[in-house]
Each structure stands twice: as C-alpha cells, then as structure tokens.
Tab-separated table of C-alpha atoms and ligand atoms in Angstrom:
chain	number	residue	atom	x	y	z
E	27	UNK	CA	-22.406	19.105	13.121
E	28	UNK	CA	-23.808	15.972	14.724
E	29	UNK	CA	-22.378	14.011	17.593
E	30	UNK	CA	-22.420	10.900	15.466
E	31	UNK	CA	-19.019	9.139	14.917
E	32	UNK	CA	-17.423	10.179	11.641
E	33	UNK	CA	-16.328	7.877	8.854
E	34	UNK	CA	-14.145	8.906	5.877
E	35	UNK	CA	-14.369	7.003	2.587
E	36	UNK	CA	-11.224	7.777	0.490
E	37	UNK	CA	-12.750	7.183	-2.932
E	38	UNK	CA	-16.152	7.115	-4.550
E	39	UNK	CA	-17.666	3.587	-4.544
E	40	UNK	CA	-21.294	2.660	-4.534
E	41	UNK	CA	-23.406	5.393	-2.902
E	42	UNK	CA	-26.332	3.070	-2.099
E	43	UNK	CA	-24.072	0.727	-0.195
E	44	UNK	CA	-22.121	3.398	1.697
E	45	UNK	CA	-25.550	4.970	2.538
E	46	UNK	CA	-26.053	2.093	5.031
E	47	UNK	CA	-23.533	3.974	7.299
E	48	UNK	CA	-25.649	7.155	7.301
E	49	UNK	CA	-28.073	6.310	10.156
E	50	UNK	CA	-25.061	5.794	12.430
E	51	UNK	CA	-22.235	7.974	11.101
E	52	UNK	CA	-21.432	11.380	9.671
E	53	UNK	CA	-20.048	10.204	6.274
E	54	UNK	CA	-17.538	11.999	4.139
E	55	UNK	CA	-16.824	10.486	0.706
E	56	UNK	CA	-13.943	11.916	-1.346
E	57	UNK	CA	-15.346	13.067	-4.634
E	58	UNK	CA	-12.623	11.528	-6.774
E	59	UNK	CA	-10.002	8.786	-6.448
E	60	UNK	CA	-6.411	9.973	-6.214
E	61	UNK	CA	-3.224	9.279	-4.327
E	62	UNK	CA	-3.149	11.190	-1.072
E	63	UNK	CA	0.194	12.192	0.364
E	64	UNK	CA	1.172	11.020	3.903
E	65	UNK	CA	0.315	14.496	5.359
E	66	UNK	CA	-3.105	14.497	3.598
E	67	UNK	CA	-3.971	11.152	4.970
E	68	UNK	CA	-2.760	12.182	8.452
E	69	UNK	CA	-4.909	15.295	8.377
E	70	UNK	CA	-7.973	13.387	7.296
E	71	UNK	CA	-7.613	10.462	9.737
E	72	UNK	CA	-6.971	12.954	12.627
E	73	UNK	CA	-10.627	13.885	12.614
E	74	UNK	CA	-12.253	10.516	11.941
E	75	UNK	CA	-13.587	7.602	14.004
E	76	UNK	CA	-13.412	5.138	10.996
E	77	UNK	CA	-11.987	5.126	7.547
E	78	UNK	CA	-12.712	3.050	4.443
E	79	UNK	CA	-9.467	3.135	2.319
E	80	UNK	CA	-7.971	1.514	-0.755
E	81	UNK	CA	-4.605	0.274	-1.885
E	82	UNK	CA	-3.280	3.674	-2.797
E	83	UNK	CA	-3.742	4.794	0.800
E	84	UNK	CA	-0.584	3.763	2.681
E	85	UNK	CA	-1.318	3.909	6.359
E	86	UNK	CA	1.221	3.421	9.002
E	87	UNK	CA	2.629	5.220	12.161
E	88	UNK	CA	2.968	8.651	10.537
E	89	UNK	CA	-0.587	8.679	9.051
E	90	UNK	CA	-2.221	7.703	12.415
E	91	UNK	CA	0.112	9.903	14.594
E	92	UNK	CA	-2.797	12.298	15.385
E	93	UNK	CA	-5.721	9.928	14.764
E	94	UNK	CA	-6.742	9.800	18.474
E	95	UNK	CA	-10.414	9.023	17.583
E	96	UNK	CA	-9.772	6.446	14.898
E	97	UNK	CA	-11.076	2.964	15.701
E	98	UNK	CA	-11.008	1.118	12.454
E	99	UNK	CA	-9.392	1.137	9.012
E	100	UNK	CA	-11.403	-0.944	6.562
E	101	UNK	CA	-9.376	-1.768	3.388
E	102	UNK	CA	-11.125	-2.178	0.027
E	103	UNK	CA	-8.993	-5.119	-0.923
E	104	UNK	CA	-7.949	-8.502	0.461
E	105	UNK	CA	-4.258	-7.624	0.200
E	106	UNK	CA	-3.247	-5.237	2.914
E	107	UNK	CA	0.411	-4.407	2.187
E	108	UNK	CA	-0.730	-0.762	2.183
E	109	UNK	CA	-1.447	-1.060	5.960
E	110	UNK	CA	1.149	-1.216	8.678
E	111	UNK	CA	-0.766	-3.656	10.811
E	112	UNK	CA	1.730	-3.453	13.793
E	113	UNK	CA	1.355	0.244	13.996
E	114	UNK	CA	-2.422	0.110	13.753
E	115	UNK	CA	-2.619	-2.644	16.451
E	116	UNK	CA	-0.217	-0.815	18.673
E	117	UNK	CA	-2.544	2.224	18.570
E	118	UNK	CA	-5.584	-0.125	19.277
E	119	UNK	CA	-7.003	0.549	15.839
E	120	UNK	CA	-8.834	-2.384	14.061
E	121	UNK	CA	-8.054	-3.209	10.422
E	122	UNK	CA	-10.109	-5.281	8.034
E	123	UNK	CA	-9.865	-6.435	4.474
E	124	UNK	CA	-12.281	-7.866	1.885
E	125	UNK	CA	-11.291	-11.589	2.076
E	126	UNK	CA	-13.295	-14.166	0.166
E	127	UNK	CA	-15.990	-11.981	-1.637
E	128	UNK	CA	-13.461	-11.548	-4.536
E	129	UNK	CA	-12.164	-15.091	-4.873
E	130	UNK	CA	-14.173	-16.170	-7.849
E	131	UNK	CA	-13.781	-12.931	-9.718
E	132	UNK	CA	-10.054	-12.822	-9.302
E	133	UNK	CA	-9.782	-16.512	-10.249
E	134	UNK	CA	-11.825	-15.952	-13.439
E	135	UNK	CA	-9.496	-13.081	-14.249
E	136	UNK	CA	-6.341	-15.137	-13.695
E	137	UNK	CA	-7.730	-17.582	-16.227
E	138	UNK	CA	-8.573	-14.794	-18.630
E	139	UNK	CA	-4.911	-13.724	-18.468
E	140	UNK	CA	-3.670	-17.237	-18.768
E	141	UNK	CA	-5.816	-17.971	-21.863
E	142	UNK	CA	-5.237	-14.577	-23.393
E	143	UNK	CA	-1.439	-14.932	-23.046
E	144	UNK	CA	-1.450	-18.505	-24.321
E	145	UNK	CA	-3.363	-17.600	-27.397
E	146	UNK	CA	-1.865	-14.137	-27.885
E	147	UNK	CA	-5.270	-12.422	-27.954
E	148	UNK	CA	-4.251	-8.885	-27.216
E	149	UNK	CA	-1.416	-8.744	-29.680
E	150	UNK	CA	-3.777	-10.202	-32.364
E	151	UNK	CA	-6.367	-7.659	-31.536
E	152	UNK	CA	-3.898	-4.790	-31.791
E	153	UNK	CA	-2.775	-6.034	-35.159
E	154	UNK	CA	-6.322	-6.369	-36.395
E	155	UNK	CA	-7.232	-2.884	-35.100
E	156	UNK	CA	-4.241	-1.494	-36.875
E	157	UNK	CA	-5.796	-2.697	-40.146
E	158	UNK	CA	-3.258	-5.317	-40.971
E	159	UNK	CA	-5.669	-8.224	-41.523
E	160	UNK	CA	-6.091	-9.122	-45.104
E	161	UNK	CA	-6.049	-12.880	-44.918
E	162	UNK	CA	-4.630	-14.606	-41.856
E	163	UNK	CA	-1.852	-17.026	-42.750
E	164	UNK	CA	-2.153	-20.592	-41.655
E	165	UNK	CA	0.917	-20.300	-39.480
E	166	UNK	CA	0.285	-16.805	-38.154
E	167	UNK	CA	-0.622	-16.096	-34.505
E	168	UNK	CA	0.273	-19.577	-33.252
E	169	UNK	CA	-0.164	-19.798	-29.573
E	170	UNK	CA	0.092	-22.757	-27.235
E	171	UNK	CA	-2.618	-25.157	-26.079
E	172	UNK	CA	-3.714	-25.189	-22.432
E	173	UNK	CA	-5.564	-28.486	-22.020
E	174	UNK	CA	-3.611	-31.133	-20.258
E	175	UNK	CA	-0.652	-28.907	-19.476
E	176	UNK	CA	0.645	-28.474	-15.904
E	177	UNK	CA	-0.757	-25.580	-13.927
E	178	UNK	CA	1.453	-24.279	-11.116
E	179	UNK	CA	0.096	-22.002	-8.383
E	180	UNK	CA	2.444	-20.077	-6.112
E	181	UNK	CA	0.239	-18.973	-3.143
E	182	UNK	CA	-2.592	-21.664	-2.825
E	183	UNK	CA	-4.766	-19.685	-0.503
E	184	UNK	CA	-8.408	-18.611	-1.051
E	185	UNK	CA	-7.982	-17.287	-4.583
E	186	UNK	CA	-5.317	-19.931	-5.521
E	187	UNK	CA	-7.755	-22.666	-4.653
E	188	UNK	CA	-10.542	-21.008	-6.721
E	189	UNK	CA	-8.023	-20.954	-9.642
E	190	UNK	CA	-7.202	-24.697	-9.082
E	191	UNK	CA	-10.853	-25.719	-9.204
E	192	UNK	CA	-11.164	-24.280	-12.656
E	193	UNK	CA	-8.295	-26.362	-13.917
E	194	UNK	CA	-10.429	-29.579	-13.743
E	195	UNK	CA	-12.316	-28.505	-16.846
E	196	UNK	CA	-9.050	-28.053	-18.726
E	197	UNK	CA	-7.752	-31.450	-17.653
E	198	UNK	CA	-4.688	-29.892	-16.090
E	199	UNK	CA	-2.561	-31.460	-13.280
E	200	UNK	CA	-2.127	-28.807	-10.554
E	201	UNK	CA	1.094	-28.254	-8.507
E	202	UNK	CA	1.425	-25.694	-5.864
E	203	UNK	CA	3.713	-24.163	-3.355
E	204	UNK	CA	2.965	-22.387	-0.031
E	205	UNK	CA	5.131	-22.157	3.000
E	206	UNK	CA	3.110	-24.965	4.390
E	207	UNK	CA	1.161	-27.655	2.585
E	208	UNK	CA	-2.624	-27.622	2.797
E	209	UNK	CA	-4.585	-30.291	4.627
E	210	UNK	CA	-4.921	-33.422	2.494
E	211	UNK	CA	-8.705	-33.004	2.157
E	212	UNK	CA	-8.163	-29.524	0.690
E	213	UNK	CA	-5.529	-30.819	-1.758
E	214	UNK	CA	-7.830	-33.571	-2.865
E	215	UNK	CA	-10.745	-31.034	-3.359
E	216	UNK	CA	-8.333	-28.938	-5.511
E	217	UNK	CA	-6.793	-31.936	-7.315
E	218	UNK	CA	-3.440	-30.361	-6.378
E	219	UNK	CA	-0.077	-31.579	-5.217
E	220	UNK	CA	2.362	-29.763	-3.027
E	221	UNK	CA	5.892	-29.373	-4.340
E	222	UNK	CA	8.871	-27.259	-3.421
E	223	UNK	CA	9.335	-23.947	-5.154
E	224	UNK	CA	12.120	-25.118	-7.474
E	225	UNK	CA	10.048	-28.021	-8.645
E	226	UNK	CA	7.066	-25.789	-9.202
E	227	UNK	CA	9.149	-23.450	-11.379
E	228	UNK	CA	10.717	-26.290	-13.330
E	229	UNK	CA	7.543	-28.238	-14.037
E	230	UNK	CA	4.882	-25.659	-14.556
E	231	UNK	CA	3.631	-24.885	-18.077
E	232	UNK	CA	1.559	-22.083	-16.682
E	233	UNK	CA	2.529	-20.533	-13.363
E	234	UNK	CA	0.054	-18.239	-11.530
E	235	UNK	CA	1.237	-16.104	-8.654
E	236	UNK	CA	-1.404	-15.300	-6.102
E	237	UNK	CA	0.520	-14.679	-2.801
E	238	UNK	CA	0.590	-11.576	-0.689
E	239	UNK	CA	3.371	-8.946	-0.864
E	240	UNK	CA	5.540	-9.304	2.247
E	241	UNK	CA	9.202	-8.639	2.876
E	242	UNK	CA	9.650	-12.437	2.238
E	243	UNK	CA	7.860	-12.404	-1.113
E	244	UNK	CA	9.429	-9.315	-2.643
E	245	UNK	CA	11.130	-10.559	-5.901
E	246	UNK	CA	9.987	-14.134	-5.209
E	247	UNK	CA	10.255	-14.355	-8.954
E	248	UNK	CA	13.479	-12.820	-10.206
E	249	UNK	CA	16.284	-13.792	-12.634
E	250	UNK	CA	17.259	-17.048	-10.808
E	251	UNK	CA	13.633	-18.229	-10.598
E	252	UNK	CA	12.960	-17.378	-14.231
E	253	UNK	CA	15.991	-19.273	-15.265
E	254	UNK	CA	14.458	-22.362	-13.722
E	255	UNK	CA	11.239	-22.071	-15.829
E	256	UNK	CA	10.581	-23.770	-19.178
E	257	UNK	CA	11.154	-21.456	-22.125
E	258	UNK	CA	7.748	-22.503	-23.278
E	259	UNK	CA	6.076	-21.530	-19.948
E	260	UNK	CA	3.598	-18.708	-19.298
E	261	UNK	CA	3.652	-16.593	-16.185
E	262	UNK	CA	0.520	-14.935	-14.766
E	263	UNK	CA	0.786	-12.374	-11.968
E	264	UNK	CA	-2.467	-11.370	-10.204
E	265	UNK	CA	-0.758	-11.004	-6.894
E	266	UNK	CA	1.093	-7.763	-6.354
E	267	UNK	CA	3.671	-5.610	-8.072
E	268	UNK	CA	7.033	-6.225	-6.412
E	269	UNK	CA	6.610	-9.961	-6.102
E	270	UNK	CA	8.075	-10.226	-9.608
E	271	UNK	CA	11.275	-8.425	-10.596
E	272	UNK	CA	9.693	-6.770	-13.619
E	273	UNK	CA	13.161	-5.904	-15.124
E	274	UNK	CA	14.252	-9.576	-15.135
E	275	UNK	CA	10.811	-10.592	-16.454
E	276	UNK	CA	11.129	-8.154	-19.261
E	277	UNK	CA	14.499	-9.500	-20.278
E	278	UNK	CA	13.303	-13.079	-20.103
E	279	UNK	CA	10.275	-12.342	-22.310
E	280	UNK	CA	12.323	-10.315	-24.731
E	281	UNK	CA	14.969	-13.084	-25.159
E	282	UNK	CA	12.120	-15.744	-25.330
E	283	UNK	CA	13.566	-17.527	-22.283
E	284	UNK	CA	9.893	-17.379	-21.239
E	285	UNK	CA	7.077	-17.704	-23.803
E	286	UNK	CA	4.567	-15.243	-22.462
E	287	UNK	CA	3.150	-13.484	-19.448
E	288	UNK	CA	-0.210	-12.073	-18.240
E	289	UNK	CA	0.222	-9.304	-15.801
E	290	UNK	CA	-2.379	-7.421	-13.738
E	291	UNK	CA	0.006	-5.845	-11.214
E	292	UNK	CA	3.402	-4.205	-11.581
E	293	UNK	CA	6.388	-3.132	-9.546
E	294	UNK	CA	5.885	0.556	-8.880
E	295	UNK	CA	2.400	0.770	-10.442
E	296	UNK	CA	0.925	2.750	-11.890
E	297	UNK	CA	4.298	3.085	-13.610
E	298	UNK	CA	5.334	0.157	-15.704
E	299	UNK	CA	8.812	-1.153	-16.556
E	300	UNK	CA	9.104	0.613	-19.974
E	301	UNK	CA	10.417	-2.508	-21.724
E	302	UNK	CA	7.133	-4.344	-20.998
E	303	UNK	CA	5.217	-2.015	-23.235
E	304	UNK	CA	7.336	-2.952	-26.190
E	305	UNK	CA	6.759	-6.713	-25.963
E	306	UNK	CA	4.055	-8.512	-27.958
E	307	UNK	CA	4.235	-11.660	-25.783
E	308	UNK	CA	2.662	-10.049	-22.721
E	309	UNK	CA	-0.975	-9.222	-21.824
E	310	UNK	CA	-1.134	-6.213	-19.512
E	311	UNK	CA	-4.031	-4.894	-17.472
E	312	UNK	CA	-4.310	-2.107	-14.888
E	313	UNK	CA	-4.894	-4.007	-11.707
E	314	UNK	CA	-8.521	-4.994	-12.421
E	315	UNK	CA	-8.668	-8.697	-11.389
E	316	UNK	CA	-11.491	-7.992	-8.930
E	317	UNK	CA	-13.213	-5.429	-11.115
E	318	UNK	CA	-16.586	-6.963	-11.795
E	319	UNK	CA	-19.662	-4.977	-10.730
E	320	UNK	CA	-20.815	-7.734	-8.416
E	321	UNK	CA	-17.444	-8.109	-6.780
E	322	UNK	CA	-16.690	-4.420	-6.341
E	323	UNK	CA	-20.135	-4.043	-4.761
E	324	UNK	CA	-19.470	-6.988	-2.433
E	325	UNK	CA	-16.125	-5.574	-1.442
E	326	UNK	CA	-17.817	-2.208	-0.657
E	327	UNK	CA	-20.502	-3.928	1.451
E	328	UNK	CA	-17.987	-5.915	3.411
E	329	UNK	CA	-15.947	-2.834	4.227
E	330	UNK	CA	-19.189	-1.069	5.355
E	331	UNK	CA	-20.107	-4.189	7.409
E	332	UNK	CA	-16.741	-4.194	9.180
E	333	UNK	CA	-17.164	-0.539	10.178
E	334	UNK	CA	-20.847	-1.093	11.314
E	335	UNK	CA	-19.796	-4.162	13.287
E	336	UNK	CA	-17.003	-2.353	15.119
E	337	UNK	CA	-19.472	0.213	16.256
E	338	UNK	CA	-21.991	-2.397	17.364
E	339	UNK	CA	-24.427	-2.227	14.431
E	340	UNK	CA	-25.580	-4.730	11.862
E	341	UNK	CA	-25.593	-8.532	11.686
E	342	UNK	CA	-21.992	-8.807	12.923
E	343	UNK	CA	-22.385	-6.353	15.776
E	344	UNK	CA	-19.170	-6.313	17.906
E	345	UNK	CA	-17.176	-8.568	15.626
E	346	UNK	CA	-15.994	-7.134	12.266
E	347	UNK	CA	-16.339	-10.197	9.875
E	348	UNK	CA	-12.913	-9.846	8.272
E	349	UNK	CA	-10.804	-8.219	10.974
E	350	UNK	CA	-7.098	-8.653	10.495
E	351	UNK	CA	-6.054	-7.877	14.116
E	352	UNK	CA	-8.726	-9.312	16.359
E	353	UNK	CA	-6.387	-8.794	19.338
E	354	UNK	CA	-7.494	-5.147	19.458
E	355	UNK	CA	-11.015	-6.144	20.308
E	356	UNK	CA	-9.828	-7.454	23.563
G	406	NDP	N1	-4.855	-8.255	-8.811
G	406	NDP	C1	-5.812	-8.038	-8.021
G	406	NDP	O1	-6.703	-7.160	-8.237
G	406	NDP	C2	-5.847	-8.798	-6.711
G	406	NDP	C3	-4.742	-9.254	-6.087
G	406	NDP	N2	-4.863	-10.045	-4.899
G	406	NDP	C4	-3.618	-10.437	-4.268
G	406	NDP	O2	-3.805	-11.819	-3.998
G	406	NDP	C5	-3.198	-12.089	-2.727
G	406	NDP	C6	-3.768	-13.427	-2.235
G	406	NDP	O3	-5.090	-13.275	-1.788
G	406	NDP	P1	-5.849	-14.558	-1.024
G	406	NDP	O4	-5.822	-15.756	-1.894
G	406	NDP	O5	-7.129	-13.985	-0.502
G	406	NDP	O6	-4.849	-14.707	0.216
G	406	NDP	P2	-4.667	-15.967	1.168
G	406	NDP	O7	-4.027	-15.450	2.383
G	406	NDP	O8	-5.862	-16.807	1.233
G	406	NDP	O9	-3.562	-16.846	0.296
G	406	NDP	C7	-2.219	-16.474	0.232
G	406	NDP	C8	-1.335	-17.781	0.063
G	406	NDP	O10	-0.034	-17.360	-0.185
G	406	NDP	C9	0.795	-18.284	0.601
G	406	NDP	N3	2.043	-17.589	1.011
G	406	NDP	C10	2.169	-16.556	1.847
G	406	NDP	N4	3.426	-16.208	1.932
G	406	NDP	C11	4.148	-17.072	1.234
G	406	NDP	C12	5.484	-17.230	0.981
G	406	NDP	N5	6.457	-16.505	1.466
G	406	NDP	N6	5.822	-18.230	0.068
G	406	NDP	C13	4.900	-19.064	-0.595
G	406	NDP	N7	3.586	-18.942	-0.262
G	406	NDP	C14	3.219	-17.888	0.552
G	406	NDP	C15	-0.057	-18.676	1.801
G	406	NDP	O11	0.302	-19.918	2.294
G	406	NDP	P3	1.279	-20.054	3.539
G	406	NDP	O12	0.836	-19.158	4.610
G	406	NDP	O13	1.216	-21.594	3.897
G	406	NDP	O14	2.610	-19.714	2.998
G	406	NDP	C16	-1.426	-18.712	1.153
G	406	NDP	O15	-1.787	-20.017	0.755
G	406	NDP	C17	-3.583	-10.922	-1.937
G	406	NDP	O16	-2.658	-10.662	-0.830
G	406	NDP	C18	-3.366	-9.763	-2.970
G	406	NDP	O17	-2.064	-9.262	-2.838
G	406	NDP	C19	-6.051	-10.278	-4.383
G	406	NDP	C20	-7.183	-9.855	-5.001
G	406	NDP	C21	-7.212	-9.049	-6.208
G	407	8YV	O1	-8.075	-7.058	-3.231
G	407	8YV	C1	-6.953	-6.783	-3.501
G	407	8YV	O2	-5.978	-7.195	-2.833
G	407	8YV	C2	-6.693	-6.118	-4.797
G	407	8YV	O3	-5.636	-5.957	-5.250
G	407	8YV	C3	-7.823	-5.561	-5.552
G	407	8YV	O4	-9.054	-6.195	-5.310
G	407	8YV	C4	-7.949	-4.031	-5.204
G	407	8YV	O5	-8.288	-3.944	-3.865
G	407	8YV	C5	-8.843	-3.417	-6.099
G	407	8YV	O6	-8.201	-3.310	-7.344
G	407	8YV	C6	-9.324	-1.969	-5.598
G	407	8YV	O7	-8.181	-1.154	-5.558
C-alpha cells in the first residue's frame, strides 16, 4: 500500500494514457467492462479518491453514500445523464465530462447514419450477404437523394453545429431548434436558421437529434411529434435513448408514416424495442457514434487530465478542463 490517492477506472481503456496517472495515484482498472450494481459501485467508490467512469455507471446519492474520500468523478462521455450532478455537488465531489473532443467523430457518424438510412445501405448489404443478388433490378433498392433537401437539427450545440457545417457540401438548408437561439454570428457560420419545434418537425427532410437526455427531453419525439413529420422524412438519433419513444417510432416506420431512421441509441439499451429489429427501413448501431480510435483516445486523455488537474497536476493544475460543477472548486 502507498499513501498516494487512489483512482478507480471502471473499464479497460487505453493503458498508455491511463499510465499518466501512475506517478501520482494508486490506479485500479477493472479488467472488463460490465454493468455494476448500485452496491458494487458504492463499495468501490467508498475506497477511492477519484473515479473514471462510463455511461453504464449510474452514480447518485446511494452510490456515493460512503465515498468520504472521493473528490472527482470523471465521465467517459459528454452526456452525463448517468450522473446525479446535484448529489455530487452537495457532497463536494467534482464531476467532469468529455466535451468537444468527440464533436467531429460524432458528427461524421450522424452523417453516416443519415446517408446509410437514405440509401438503405444496411438492408441492401443484408440482402447481398444472404445470397439474393443475381442481377439488381433497375427499380430495386430505391432510396432518397440527400442533396438540396432540408436538414433539421434538434439540439444545435457543439455536435449539432459540427453536423450543420457538413451540410454545406450537400447544399442543404439547415433549420434548428434549441430552447434558445444561437448568437447570429454562430447561426451564420452554421448556415442555419432557428425555428420552433413544430416547424422543424414539419419542414425537415432529415431530422437529426443531438440534445441531452433530461427530464424535459424524455420522449421529445413521440407519436404527436412523429405525426407532424413528412412521411418521406428520415430521423437520425445520435443523442440518447429515451429522447425518442421507440415504440411510437417503430409503429411510424412500420406503417411508412416515416420513411426511415438511423439509430445509434435506444430506450432501455442495450435492449431494443423488438419491433425495430424486424424493420428494413432502419439502420441500427450499438451506441458507437464516438467510437473512432482517435476520439476514444482523446476522451480517455481528457478524463485523465480532469483527474490530474483536480489534484494539482498537469497543464490544467487546479482547474479540471471540462468540469461540470465548478462551484465545488470554491
Ligand atoms: N451516440 C453517442 O455516442 C453520443 C451521444 N451524445 C449525446 O449528444 C448530446 C449532445 O452533446 P453536445 O452537442 O456536446 O451537447 P451541447 O450541450 O453542446 O448541446 C446540446 C444542445 O441541446 C439543446 N437543448 C438542451 N435541452 C433542450 C431542450 N429541452 N429542447 C431543445 N434543445 C435543447 C441545447 O440548447 P439550449 O440549451 O439552448 O436548449 C444545446 O444546443 C449529449 O448530451 C449526449 O447525450 C454525445 C456524444 C456521443
Ligand atoms: O459521449 C457521450 O455522451 C456518448 O454517448 C458516447 O461518447 C459514450 O460516452 C461512449 O459510447 C462510451 O460509452
């Protein structure tokens, strides 16, 4: 045993990056990624000074009840709906996320889902792999063109803006909705126009969701919202499961009240609404929008930087670069 502070890393990441903690901390890395129960989390956090966790680790009052030494929880993700920020702040524990370093990767992936859904890539590949291809008929596998169509973005923050920038190359007008409009200069840079939510739903040919999961955004897209959308529209969700009512979405896709969807996140994931698996007008992926080597490395490095900084080490000593509750530093 050393008298160094202790940091727990809840999943294997990139050992070379996590090794930057070793001069200053006693580091424990879980050997495999799994979902810990509340009591398992509480038991681990009770002995640690810092923790690097992921979205499967839900941390609130119960999990930190005995964490008397814990000073920071660094989340491996920009979304932090797995953390109860109020409870952490009340206990004087800092929380950080991985804002910004994943913007471009997630924006690329949103476009991959958009294009893949528009052109039915996954269904066509499944058909080809099943050995059905003899000669493709002229009218088989017709998708929809993207160029010049209207792109809608619900949640025009860091990632939403990176998605909007890419629309220039596709000649697409961009509409967006947030609770508050962006400054005019940002709108100009994104070639985007603020509209209310109903107009966004009615006018978008492609609607991308990239807003956080909060009590206000749960089922932000349900049956009434889907009913406002064009039957030719494509919905892309790279935000969070629970923002879309997946049951209502499945019904809309099955009945062709919506043309297609590209989904990276699901209500209740890793479980999926069973009806989704039966549809051929949906592209599904297992929450991998930030999963490029470069980005996952950058996310790990940023979580490490946040921990180092809180304990007074590294270039950001004293000020974790992406702290979510800076009030605890005072
Ligand atoms: N699939 C994946 O792997 C990934 C998913 N994500 C998800 O993407 C989310 C967004 O990330 P990021 O762009 O960095 O976050 P930001 O905070 O930069 O942007 C979020 C945007 O959502 C808007 N917003 C928040 N609440 C509402 C609301 N009730 N109604 C309408 N708009 C709202 C905000 O504007 P305003 O405050 O004005 O309302 C803001 O523009 C994350 O929270 C995460 O859940 C992120 C990375 C990877
Ligand atoms: O950043 C987010 O909010 C994400 O949803 C993703 O980047 C996950 O963190 C990633 O899948 C690791 O679990």
